């Protein structure tokens, strides 16, 4: 599984925005589908809330793409 560090300069980023920012999803509708279909995990638990606030220290896993995103402050 590929592990990527994603740096944010804000307190949080919404889950669907993170997927676009990291290049996992090309457009918002793709990010929405990935999240609502249950393909995304936040800190080891399936998350279907696309507006979930992701903060530094959170780990987002996308099983279908075999990618793990670790978020940290810039």
PDB file of N, CA, C and O in Angstrom:
ATOM      1  N   UNK A   1       0.839  -1.173   0.000  1.00  0.00           N
ATOM      2  CA  UNK A   1       0.000   0.000   0.000  1.00  0.00           C
ATOM      3  C   UNK A   1       0.891   1.246   0.000  1.00  0.00           C
ATOM      4  O   UNK A   1       1.838   1.335   0.766  1.00  0.00           O
ATOM      5  N   UNK A   2       0.564   2.182  -0.853  1.00  0.00           N
ATOM      6  CA  UNK A   2       1.305   3.439  -0.946  1.00  0.00           C
ATOM      7  C   UNK A   2       0.918   4.352   0.221  1.00  0.00           C
ATOM      8  O   UNK A   2      -0.250   4.478   0.570  1.00  0.00           O
ATOM      9  N   UNK A   3       1.898   4.988   0.831  1.00  0.00           N
ATOM     10  CA  UNK A   3       1.670   5.899   1.956  1.00  0.00           C
ATOM     11  C   UNK A   3       2.098   7.300   1.530  1.00  0.00           C
ATOM     12  O   UNK A   3       3.217   7.492   1.072  1.00  0.00           O
ATOM     13  N   UNK A   4       1.196   8.268   1.662  1.00  0.00           N
ATOM     14  CA  UNK A   4       1.506   9.647   1.287  1.00  0.00           C
ATOM     15  C   UNK A   4       1.260  10.576   2.472  1.00  0.00           C
ATOM     16  O   UNK A   4       0.279  10.416   3.190  1.00  0.00           O
ATOM     17  N   UNK A   5       2.141  11.545   2.648  1.00  0.00           N
ATOM     18  CA  UNK A   5       1.942  12.600   3.634  1.00  0.00           C
ATOM     19  C   UNK A   5       1.311  13.793   2.929  1.00  0.00           C
ATOM     20  O   UNK A   5       1.816  14.255   1.909  1.00  0.00           O
ATOM     21  N   UNK A   6       0.216  14.287   3.468  1.00  0.00           N
ATOM     22  CA  UNK A   6      -0.482  15.437   2.900  1.00  0.00           C
ATOM     23  C   UNK A   6      -0.405  16.556   3.922  1.00  0.00           C
ATOM     24  O   UNK A   6      -0.844  16.400   5.061  1.00  0.00           O
ATOM     25  N   UNK A   7       0.168  17.678   3.528  1.00  0.00           N
ATOM     26  CA  UNK A   7       0.292  18.816   4.427  1.00  0.00           C
ATOM     27  C   UNK A   7      -0.834  19.806   4.172  1.00  0.00           C
ATOM     28  O   UNK A   7      -1.110  20.158   3.025  1.00  0.00           O
ATOM     29  N   UNK A   8      -1.474  20.231   5.267  1.00  0.00           N
ATOM     30  CA  UNK A   8      -2.524  21.239   5.164  1.00  0.00           C
ATOM     31  C   UNK A   8      -2.107  22.458   5.984  1.00  0.00           C
ATOM     32  O   UNK A   8      -1.362  22.339   6.949  1.00  0.00           O
ATOM     33  N   UNK A   9      -2.588  23.625   5.570  1.00  0.00           N
ATOM     34  CA  UNK A   9      -2.229  24.857   6.265  1.00  0.00           C
ATOM     35  C   UNK A   9      -3.403  25.408   7.069  1.00  0.00           C
ATOM     36  O   UNK A   9      -3.316  26.489   7.634  1.00  0.00           O
ATOM     37  N   UNK A  10      -4.488  24.661   7.110  1.00  0.00           N
ATOM     38  CA  UNK A  10      -5.677  25.065   7.852  1.00  0.00           C
ATOM     39  C   UNK A  10      -5.887  24.098   9.010  1.00  0.00           C
ATOM     40  O   UNK A  10      -5.204  23.081   9.113  1.00  0.00           O
ATOM     41  N   UNK A  11      -6.857  24.405   9.874  1.00  0.00           N
ATOM     42  CA  UNK A  11      -7.143  23.543  11.024  1.00  0.00           C
ATOM     43  C   UNK A  11      -7.640  22.168  10.580  1.00  0.00           C
ATOM     44  O   UNK A  11      -7.326  21.153  11.196  1.00  0.00           O
ATOM     45  N   UNK A  12      -8.419  22.130   9.500  1.00  0.00           N
ATOM     46  CA  UNK A  12      -8.967  20.876   8.993  1.00  0.00           C
ATOM     47  C   UNK A  12      -9.235  21.006   7.504  1.00  0.00           C
ATOM     48  O   UNK A  12      -9.202  22.091   6.948  1.00  0.00           O
ATOM     49  N   UNK A  13      -9.516  19.860   6.875  1.00  0.00           N
ATOM     50  CA  UNK A  13      -9.956  19.810   5.484  1.00  0.00           C
ATOM     51  C   UNK A  13     -11.070  18.776   5.417  1.00  0.00           C
ATOM     52  O   UNK A  13     -11.011  17.747   6.097  1.00  0.00           O
ATOM     53  N   UNK A  14     -12.089  19.057   4.654  1.00  0.00           N
ATOM     54  CA  UNK A  14     -13.189  18.099   4.535  1.00  0.00           C
ATOM     55  C   UNK A  14     -12.721  16.904   3.720  1.00  0.00           C
ATOM     56  O   UNK A  14     -11.887  17.017   2.819  1.00  0.00           O
ATOM     57  N   UNK A  15     -13.277  15.747   4.048  1.00  0.00           N
ATOM     58  CA  UNK A  15     -12.839  14.489   3.448  1.00  0.00           C
ATOM     59  C   UNK A  15     -12.899  14.510   1.930  1.00  0.00           C
ATOM     60  O   UNK A  15     -11.922  14.144   1.265  1.00  0.00           O
ATOM     61  N   UNK A  16     -14.011  14.961   1.353  1.00  0.00           N
ATOM     62  CA  UNK A  16     -14.096  14.965  -0.109  1.00  0.00           C
ATOM     63  C   UNK A  16     -13.078  15.925  -0.729  1.00  0.00           C
ATOM     64  O   UNK A  16     -12.483  15.644  -1.760  1.00  0.00           O
ATOM     65  N   UNK A  17     -12.827  17.044  -0.054  1.00  0.00           N
ATOM     66  CA  UNK A  17     -11.825  17.994  -0.545  1.00  0.00           C
ATOM     67  C   UNK A  17     -10.421  17.409  -0.459  1.00  0.00           C
ATOM     68  O   UNK A  17      -9.581  17.651  -1.324  1.00  0.00           O
ATOM     69  N   UNK A  18     -10.169  16.640   0.590  1.00  0.00           N
ATOM     70  CA  UNK A  18      -8.865  15.982   0.735  1.00  0.00           C
ATOM     71  C   UNK A  18      -8.613  15.017  -0.420  1.00  0.00           C
ATOM     72  O   UNK A  18      -7.509  14.977  -0.976  1.00  0.00           O
ATOM     73  N   UNK A  19      -9.626  14.260  -0.799  1.00  0.00           N
ATOM     74  CA  UNK A  19      -9.462  13.299  -1.897  1.00  0.00           C
ATOM     75  C   UNK A  19      -9.127  14.020  -3.201  1.00  0.00           C
ATOM     76  O   UNK A  19      -8.305  13.538  -3.979  1.00  0.00           O
ATOM     77  N   UNK A  20      -9.732  15.169  -3.426  1.00  0.00           N
ATOM     78  CA  UNK A  20      -9.414  15.963  -4.625  1.00  0.00           C
ATOM     79  C   UNK A  20      -8.027  16.587  -4.496  1.00  0.00           C
ATOM     80  O   UNK A  20      -7.235  16.535  -5.432  1.00  0.00           O
ATOM     81  N   UNK A  21      -7.724  17.166  -3.340  1.00  0.00           N
ATOM     82  CA  UNK A  21      -6.435  17.811  -3.095  1.00  0.00           C
ATOM     83  C   UNK A  21      -5.272  16.845  -3.268  1.00  0.00           C
ATOM     84  O   UNK A  21      -4.228  17.189  -3.817  1.00  0.00           O
ATOM     85  N   UNK A  22      -5.463  15.604  -2.849  1.00  0.00           N
ATOM     86  CA  UNK A  22      -4.411  14.594  -2.932  1.00  0.00           C
ATOM     87  C   UNK A  22      -4.324  13.944  -4.311  1.00  0.00           C
ATOM     88  O   UNK A  22      -3.426  13.147  -4.567  1.00  0.00           O
ATOM     89  N   UNK A  23      -5.275  14.257  -5.196  1.00  0.00           N
ATOM     90  CA  UNK A  23      -5.257  13.687  -6.541  1.00  0.00           C
ATOM     91  C   UNK A  23      -5.865  12.305  -6.632  1.00  0.00           C
ATOM     92  O   UNK A  23      -5.723  11.628  -7.650  1.00  0.00           O
ATOM     93  N   UNK A  24      -6.555  11.879  -5.586  1.00  0.00           N
ATOM     94  CA  UNK A  24      -7.209  10.563  -5.597  1.00  0.00           C
ATOM     95  C   UNK A  24      -8.470  10.621  -6.453  1.00  0.00           C
ATOM     96  O   UNK A  24      -8.770   9.697  -7.202  1.00  0.00           O
ATOM     97  N   UNK A  25      -9.206  11.718  -6.326  1.00  0.00           N
ATOM     98  CA  UNK A  25     -10.420  11.920  -7.116  1.00  0.00           C
ATOM     99  C   UNK A  25     -10.191  13.117  -8.048  1.00  0.00           C
ATOM    100  O   UNK A  25      -9.644  14.130  -7.634  1.00  0.00           O
ATOM    101  N   UNK A  26     -10.615  12.973  -9.285  1.00  0.00           N
ATOM    102  CA  UNK A  26     -10.424  14.050 -10.267  1.00  0.00           C
ATOM    103  C   UNK A  26     -11.440  15.169 -10.085  1.00  0.00           C
ATOM    104  O   UNK A  26     -11.117  16.337 -10.280  1.00  0.00           O
ATOM    105  N   UNK A  27     -12.657  14.810  -9.716  1.00  0.00           N
ATOM    106  CA  UNK A  27     -13.729  15.795  -9.549  1.00  0.00           C
ATOM    107  C   UNK A  27     -14.518  15.484  -8.285  1.00  0.00           C
ATOM    108  O   UNK A  27     -14.433  14.382  -7.736  1.00  0.00           O
ATOM    109  N   UNK A  28     -15.313  16.451  -7.855  1.00  0.00           N
ATOM    110  CA  UNK A  28     -16.090  16.288  -6.628  1.00  0.00           C
ATOM    111  C   UNK A  28     -17.051  15.121  -6.654  1.00  0.00           C
ATOM    112  O   UNK A  28     -17.232  14.435  -5.645  1.00  0.00           O
ATOM    113  N   UNK A  29     -17.657  14.870  -7.797  1.00  0.00           N
ATOM    114  CA  UNK A  29     -18.620  13.765  -7.869  1.00  0.00           C
ATOM    115  C   UNK A  29     -17.935  12.416  -7.670  1.00  0.00           C
ATOM    116  O   UNK A  29     -18.508  11.498  -7.086  1.00  0.00           O
ATOM    117  N   UNK A  30     -16.705  12.301  -8.137  1.00  0.00           N
ATOM    118  CA  UNK A  30     -15.946  11.068  -7.935  1.00  0.00           C
ATOM    119  C   UNK A  30     -15.606  10.889  -6.453  1.00  0.00           C
ATOM    120  O   UNK A  30     -15.740   9.798  -5.905  1.00  0.00           O
ATOM    121  N   UNK A  31     -15.210  11.977  -5.799  1.00  0.00           N
ATOM    122  CA  UNK A  31     -14.905  11.929  -4.361  1.00  0.00           C
ATOM    123  C   UNK A  31     -16.154  11.562  -3.575  1.00  0.00           C
ATOM    124  O   UNK A  31     -16.103  10.722  -2.666  1.00  0.00           O
ATOM    125  N   UNK A  32     -17.284  12.160  -3.927  1.00  0.00           N
ATOM    126  CA  UNK A  32     -18.550  11.874  -3.248  1.00  0.00           C
ATOM    127  C   UNK A  32     -18.902  10.396  -3.387  1.00  0.00           C
ATOM    128  O   UNK A  32     -19.278   9.746  -2.404  1.00  0.00           O
ATOM    129  N   UNK A  33     -18.773   9.847  -4.580  1.00  0.00           N
ATOM    130  CA  UNK A  33     -19.091   8.436  -4.801  1.00  0.00           C
ATOM    131  C   UNK A  33     -18.188   7.525  -3.977  1.00  0.00           C
ATOM    132  O   UNK A  33     -18.645   6.565  -3.374  1.00  0.00           O
ATOM    133  N   UNK A  34     -16.893   7.838  -3.953  1.00  0.00           N
ATOM    134  CA  UNK A  34     -15.956   7.006  -3.195  1.00  0.00           C
ATOM    135  C   UNK A  34     -16.334   6.971  -1.713  1.00  0.00           C
ATOM    136  O   UNK A  34     -16.343   5.908  -1.094  1.00  0.00           O
ATOM    137  N   UNK A  35     -16.669   8.132  -1.174  1.00  0.00           N
ATOM    138  CA  UNK A  35     -16.994   8.216   0.253  1.00  0.00           C
ATOM    139  C   UNK A  35     -18.331   7.550   0.550  1.00  0.00           C
ATOM    140  O   UNK A  35     -18.432   6.711   1.450  1.00  0.00           O
ATOM    141  N   UNK A  36     -19.372   7.908  -0.192  1.00  0.00           N
ATOM    142  CA  UNK A  36     -20.703   7.368   0.102  1.00  0.00           C
ATOM    143  C   UNK A  36     -20.826   5.879  -0.187  1.00  0.00           C
ATOM    144  O   UNK A  36     -21.697   5.213   0.365  1.00  0.00           O
ATOM    145  N   UNK A  37     -19.940   5.335  -1.018  1.00  0.00           N
ATOM    146  CA  UNK A  37     -19.995   3.897  -1.306  1.00  0.00           C
ATOM    147  C   UNK A  37     -19.251   3.075  -0.263  1.00  0.00           C
ATOM    148  O   UNK A  37     -19.239   1.844  -0.331  1.00  0.00           O
ATOM    149  N   UNK A  38     -18.601   3.741   0.688  1.00  0.00           N
ATOM    150  CA  UNK A  38     -17.918   3.017   1.756  1.00  0.00           C
ATOM    151  C   UNK A  38     -16.504   2.596   1.424  1.00  0.00           C
ATOM    152  O   UNK A  38     -15.934   1.736   2.097  1.00  0.00           O
ATOM    153  N   UNK A  39     -15.903   3.199   0.411  1.00  0.00           N
ATOM    154  CA  UNK A  39     -14.553   2.823  -0.019  1.00  0.00           C
ATOM    155  C   UNK A  39     -13.454   3.566   0.737  1.00  0.00           C
ATOM    156  O   UNK A  39     -12.281   3.337   0.490  1.00  0.00           O
ATOM    157  N   UNK A  40     -13.849   4.448   1.667  1.00  0.00           N
ATOM    158  CA  UNK A  40     -12.867   5.275   2.364  1.00  0.00           C
ATOM    159  C   UNK A  40     -12.952   5.022   3.871  1.00  0.00           C
ATOM    160  O   UNK A  40     -14.040   4.960   4.440  1.00  0.00           O
ATOM    161  N   UNK A  41     -11.781   4.879   4.485  1.00  0.00           N
ATOM    162  CA  UNK A  41     -11.716   4.697   5.930  1.00  0.00           C
ATOM    163  C   UNK A  41     -10.955   5.871   6.540  1.00  0.00           C
ATOM    164  O   UNK A  41      -9.965   6.333   5.969  1.00  0.00           O
ATOM    165  N   UNK A  42     -11.415   6.330   7.696  1.00  0.00           N
ATOM    166  CA  UNK A  42     -10.731   7.375   8.447  1.00  0.00           C
ATOM    167  C   UNK A  42     -10.326   6.776   9.785  1.00  0.00           C
ATOM    168  O   UNK A  42     -11.179   6.289  10.541  1.00  0.00           O
ATOM    169  N   UNK A  43      -9.033   6.758  10.036  1.00  0.00           N
ATOM    170  CA  UNK A  43      -8.491   6.186  11.271  1.00  0.00           C
ATOM    171  C   UNK A  43      -8.997   4.768  11.523  1.00  0.00           C
ATOM    172  O   UNK A  43      -9.348   4.390  12.633  1.00  0.00           O
ATOM    173  N   UNK A  44      -9.047   3.981  10.448  1.00  0.00           N
ATOM    174  CA  UNK A  44      -9.394   2.568  10.559  1.00  0.00           C
ATOM    175  C   UNK A  44     -10.868   2.236  10.547  1.00  0.00           C
ATOM    176  O   UNK A  44     -11.240   1.071  10.650  1.00  0.00           O
ATOM    177  N   UNK A  45     -11.743   3.237  10.421  1.00  0.00           N
ATOM    178  CA  UNK A  45     -13.179   2.995  10.397  1.00  0.00           C
ATOM    179  C   UNK A  45     -13.780   3.550   9.107  1.00  0.00           C
ATOM    180  O   UNK A  45     -13.428   4.646   8.679  1.00  0.00           O
ATOM    181  N   UNK A  46     -14.698   2.790   8.510  1.00  0.00           N
ATOM    182  CA  UNK A  46     -15.369   3.242   7.290  1.00  0.00           C
ATOM    183  C   UNK A  46     -16.102   4.544   7.591  1.00  0.00           C
ATOM    184  O   UNK A  46     -16.785   4.668   8.614  1.00  0.00           O
ATOM    185  N   UNK A  47     -15.935   5.509   6.714  1.00  0.00           N
ATOM    186  CA  UNK A  47     -16.583   6.814   6.874  1.00  0.00           C
ATOM    187  C   UNK A  47     -17.374   7.125   5.607  1.00  0.00           C
ATOM    188  O   UNK A  47     -16.817   7.121   4.510  1.00  0.00           O
ATOM    189  N   UNK A  48     -18.665   7.392   5.768  1.00  0.00           N
ATOM    190  CA  UNK A  48     -19.507   7.722   4.621  1.00  0.00           C
ATOM    191  C   UNK A  48     -19.952   9.176   4.649  1.00  0.00           C
ATOM    192  O   UNK A  48     -20.837   9.570   3.905  1.00  0.00           O
ATOM    193  N   UNK A  49     -19.341   9.983   5.505  1.00  0.00           N
ATOM    194  CA  UNK A  49     -19.665  11.415   5.591  1.00  0.00           C
ATOM    195  C   UNK A  49     -18.632  12.199   4.784  1.00  0.00           C
ATOM    196  O   UNK A  49     -17.490  12.343   5.218  1.00  0.00           O
ATOM    197  N   UNK A  50     -19.026  12.683   3.626  1.00  0.00           N
ATOM    198  CA  UNK A  50     -18.044  13.348   2.774  1.00  0.00           C
ATOM    199  C   UNK A  50     -17.572  14.677   3.345  1.00  0.00           C
ATOM    200  O   UNK A  50     -16.510  15.163   3.009  1.00  0.00           O
ATOM    201  N   UNK A  51     -18.337  15.265   4.253  1.00  0.00           N
ATOM    202  CA  UNK A  51     -17.953  16.520   4.886  1.00  0.00           C
ATOM    203  C   UNK A  51     -17.186  16.334   6.187  1.00  0.00           C
ATOM    204  O   UNK A  51     -16.935  17.304   6.898  1.00  0.00           O
ATOM    205  N   UNK A  52     -16.797  15.107   6.500  1.00  0.00           N
ATOM    206  CA  UNK A  52     -16.055  14.823   7.737  1.00  0.00           C
ATOM    207  C   UNK A  52     -14.804  15.683   7.790  1.00  0.00           C
ATOM    208  O   UNK A  52     -14.062  15.785   6.823  1.00  0.00           O
ATOM    209  N   UNK A  53     -14.570  16.310   8.934  1.00  0.00           N
ATOM    210  CA  UNK A  53     -13.396  17.165   9.107  1.00  0.00           C
ATOM    211  C   UNK A  53     -12.175  16.303   9.394  1.00  0.00           C
ATOM    212  O   UNK A  53     -12.136  15.566  10.373  1.00  0.00           O
ATOM    213  N   UNK A  54     -11.194  16.402   8.536  1.00  0.00           N
ATOM    214  CA  UNK A  54      -9.948  15.655   8.682  1.00  0.00           C
ATOM    215  C   UNK A  54      -8.903  16.621   9.223  1.00  0.00           C
ATOM    216  O   UNK A  54      -8.667  17.678   8.644  1.00  0.00           O
ATOM    217  N   UNK A  55      -8.291  16.239  10.326  1.00  0.00           N
ATOM    218  CA  UNK A  55      -7.316  17.105  10.989  1.00  0.00           C
ATOM    219  C   UNK A  55      -5.940  16.447  10.977  1.00  0.00           C
ATOM    220  O   UNK A  55      -5.811  15.255  10.666  1.00  0.00           O
ATOM    221  N   UNK A  56      -4.934  17.236  11.323  1.00  0.00           N
ATOM    222  CA  UNK A  56      -3.568  16.706  11.400  1.00  0.00           C
ATOM    223  C   UNK A  56      -3.551  15.484  12.315  1.00  0.00           C
ATOM    224  O   UNK A  56      -4.175  15.487  13.372  1.00  0.00           O
ATOM    225  N   UNK A  57      -2.878  14.445  11.871  1.00  0.00           N
ATOM    226  CA  UNK A  57      -2.799  13.203  12.628  1.00  0.00           C
ATOM    227  C   UNK A  57      -3.769  12.137  12.162  1.00  0.00           C
ATOM    228  O   UNK A  57      -3.603  10.960  12.478  1.00  0.00           O
ATOM    229  N   UNK A  58      -4.798  12.531  11.417  1.00  0.00           N
ATOM    230  CA  UNK A  58      -5.747  11.555  10.893  1.00  0.00           C
ATOM    231  C   UNK A  58      -5.133  10.791   9.729  1.00  0.00           C
ATOM    232  O   UNK A  58      -4.306  11.318   8.991  1.00  0.00           O
ATOM    233  N   UNK A  59      -5.550   9.539   9.590  1.00  0.00           N
ATOM    234  CA  UNK A  59      -5.085   8.693   8.489  1.00  0.00           C
ATOM    235  C   UNK A  59      -6.303   8.262   7.682  1.00  0.00           C
ATOM    236  O   UNK A  59      -7.253   7.697   8.225  1.00  0.00           O
ATOM    237  N   UNK A  60      -6.273   8.554   6.395  1.00  0.00           N
ATOM    238  CA  UNK A  60      -7.368   8.210   5.482  1.00  0.00           C
ATOM    239  C   UNK A  60      -6.872   7.106   4.556  1.00  0.00           C
ATOM    240  O   UNK A  60      -5.830   7.252   3.916  1.00  0.00           O
ATOM    241  N   UNK A  61      -7.617   6.007   4.483  1.00  0.00           N
ATOM    242  CA  UNK A  61      -7.241   4.877   3.648  1.00  0.00           C
ATOM    243  C   UNK A  61      -8.282   4.674   2.561  1.00  0.00           C
ATOM    244  O   UNK A  61      -9.475   4.641   2.842  1.00  0.00           O
ATOM    245  N   UNK A  62      -7.812   4.555   1.331  1.00  0.00           N
ATOM    246  CA  UNK A  62      -8.684   4.286   0.190  1.00  0.00           C
ATOM    247  C   UNK A  62      -8.310   2.906  -0.323  1.00  0.00           C
ATOM    248  O   UNK A  62      -7.307   2.743  -1.027  1.00  0.00           O
ATOM    249  N   UNK A  63      -9.092   1.917   0.036  1.00  0.00           N
ATOM    250  CA  UNK A  63      -8.750   0.526  -0.256  1.00  0.00           C
ATOM    251  C   UNK A  63      -8.692   0.239  -1.753  1.00  0.00           C
ATOM    252  O   UNK A  63      -7.792  -0.459  -2.212  1.00  0.00           O
ATOM    253  N   UNK A  64      -9.628   0.794  -2.520  1.00  0.00           N
ATOM    254  CA  UNK A  64      -9.670   0.484  -3.947  1.00  0.00           C
ATOM    255  C   UNK A  64      -8.441   0.993  -4.689  1.00  0.00           C
ATOM    256  O   UNK A  64      -8.052   0.438  -5.706  1.00  0.00           O
ATOM    257  N   UNK A  65      -7.827   2.057  -4.193  1.00  0.00           N
ATOM    258  CA  UNK A  65      -6.628   2.601  -4.825  1.00  0.00           C
ATOM    259  C   UNK A  65      -5.349   2.177  -4.108  1.00  0.00           C
ATOM    260  O   UNK A  65      -4.253   2.523  -4.535  1.00  0.00           O
ATOM    261  N   UNK A  66      -5.514   1.459  -2.985  1.00  0.00           N
ATOM    262  CA  UNK A  66      -4.381   1.011  -2.177  1.00  0.00           C
ATOM    263  C   UNK A  66      -3.471   2.186  -1.780  1.00  0.00           C
ATOM    264  O   UNK A  66      -2.277   2.138  -1.930  1.00  0.00           O
ATOM    265  N   UNK A  67      -4.145   3.256  -1.296  1.00  0.00           N
ATOM    266  CA  UNK A  67      -3.439   4.462  -0.887  1.00  0.00           C
ATOM    267  C   UNK A  67      -3.837   4.811   0.534  1.00  0.00           C
ATOM    268  O   UNK A  67      -4.996   4.727   0.901  1.00  0.00           O
ATOM    269  N   UNK A  68      -2.846   5.222   1.315  1.00  0.00           N
ATOM    270  CA  UNK A  68      -3.082   5.697   2.671  1.00  0.00           C
ATOM    271  C   UNK A  68      -2.558   7.125   2.744  1.00  0.00           C
ATOM    272  O   UNK A  68      -1.418   7.392   2.368  1.00  0.00           O
ATOM    273  N   UNK A  69      -3.419   8.042   3.191  1.00  0.00           N
ATOM    274  CA  UNK A  69      -3.042   9.448   3.303  1.00  0.00           C
ATOM    275  C   UNK A  69      -2.907   9.805   4.774  1.00  0.00           C
ATOM    276  O   UNK A  69      -3.831   9.585   5.548  1.00  0.00           O
ATOM    277  N   UNK A  70      -1.765  10.333   5.156  1.00  0.00           N
ATOM    278  CA  UNK A  70      -1.584  10.823   6.521  1.00  0.00           C
ATOM    279  C   UNK A  70      -1.540  12.345   6.454  1.00  0.00           C
ATOM    280  O   UNK A  70      -0.744  12.919   5.715  1.00  0.00           O
ATOM    281  N   UNK A  71      -2.411  12.978   7.217  1.00  0.00           N
ATOM    282  CA  UNK A  71      -2.524  14.427   7.165  1.00  0.00           C
ATOM    283  C   UNK A  71      -1.703  15.032   8.302  1.00  0.00           C
ATOM    284  O   UNK A  71      -1.718  14.549   9.417  1.00  0.00           O
ATOM    285  N   UNK A  72      -0.967  16.090   7.963  1.00  0.00           N
ATOM    286  CA  UNK A  72      -0.205  16.811   8.982  1.00  0.00           C
ATOM    287  C   UNK A  72      -0.217  18.294   8.637  1.00  0.00           C
ATOM    288  O   UNK A  72      -0.473  18.679   7.500  1.00  0.00           O
ATOM    289  N   UNK A  73       0.090  19.111   9.644  1.00  0.00           N
ATOM    290  CA  UNK A  73       0.157  20.558   9.420  1.00  0.00           C
ATOM    291  C   UNK A  73       1.446  20.914   8.713  1.00  0.00           C
ATOM    292  O   UNK A  73       2.480  20.316   8.958  1.00  0.00           O
ATOM    293  N   UNK A  74       1.362  21.904   7.842  1.00  0.00           N
ATOM    294  CA  UNK A  74       2.546  22.363   7.099  1.00  0.00           C
ATOM    295  C   UNK A  74       3.478  23.159   7.986  1.00  0.00           C
ATOM    296  O   UNK A  74       3.117  23.693   8.959  1.00  0.00           O
TER     297      UNK A  74
END
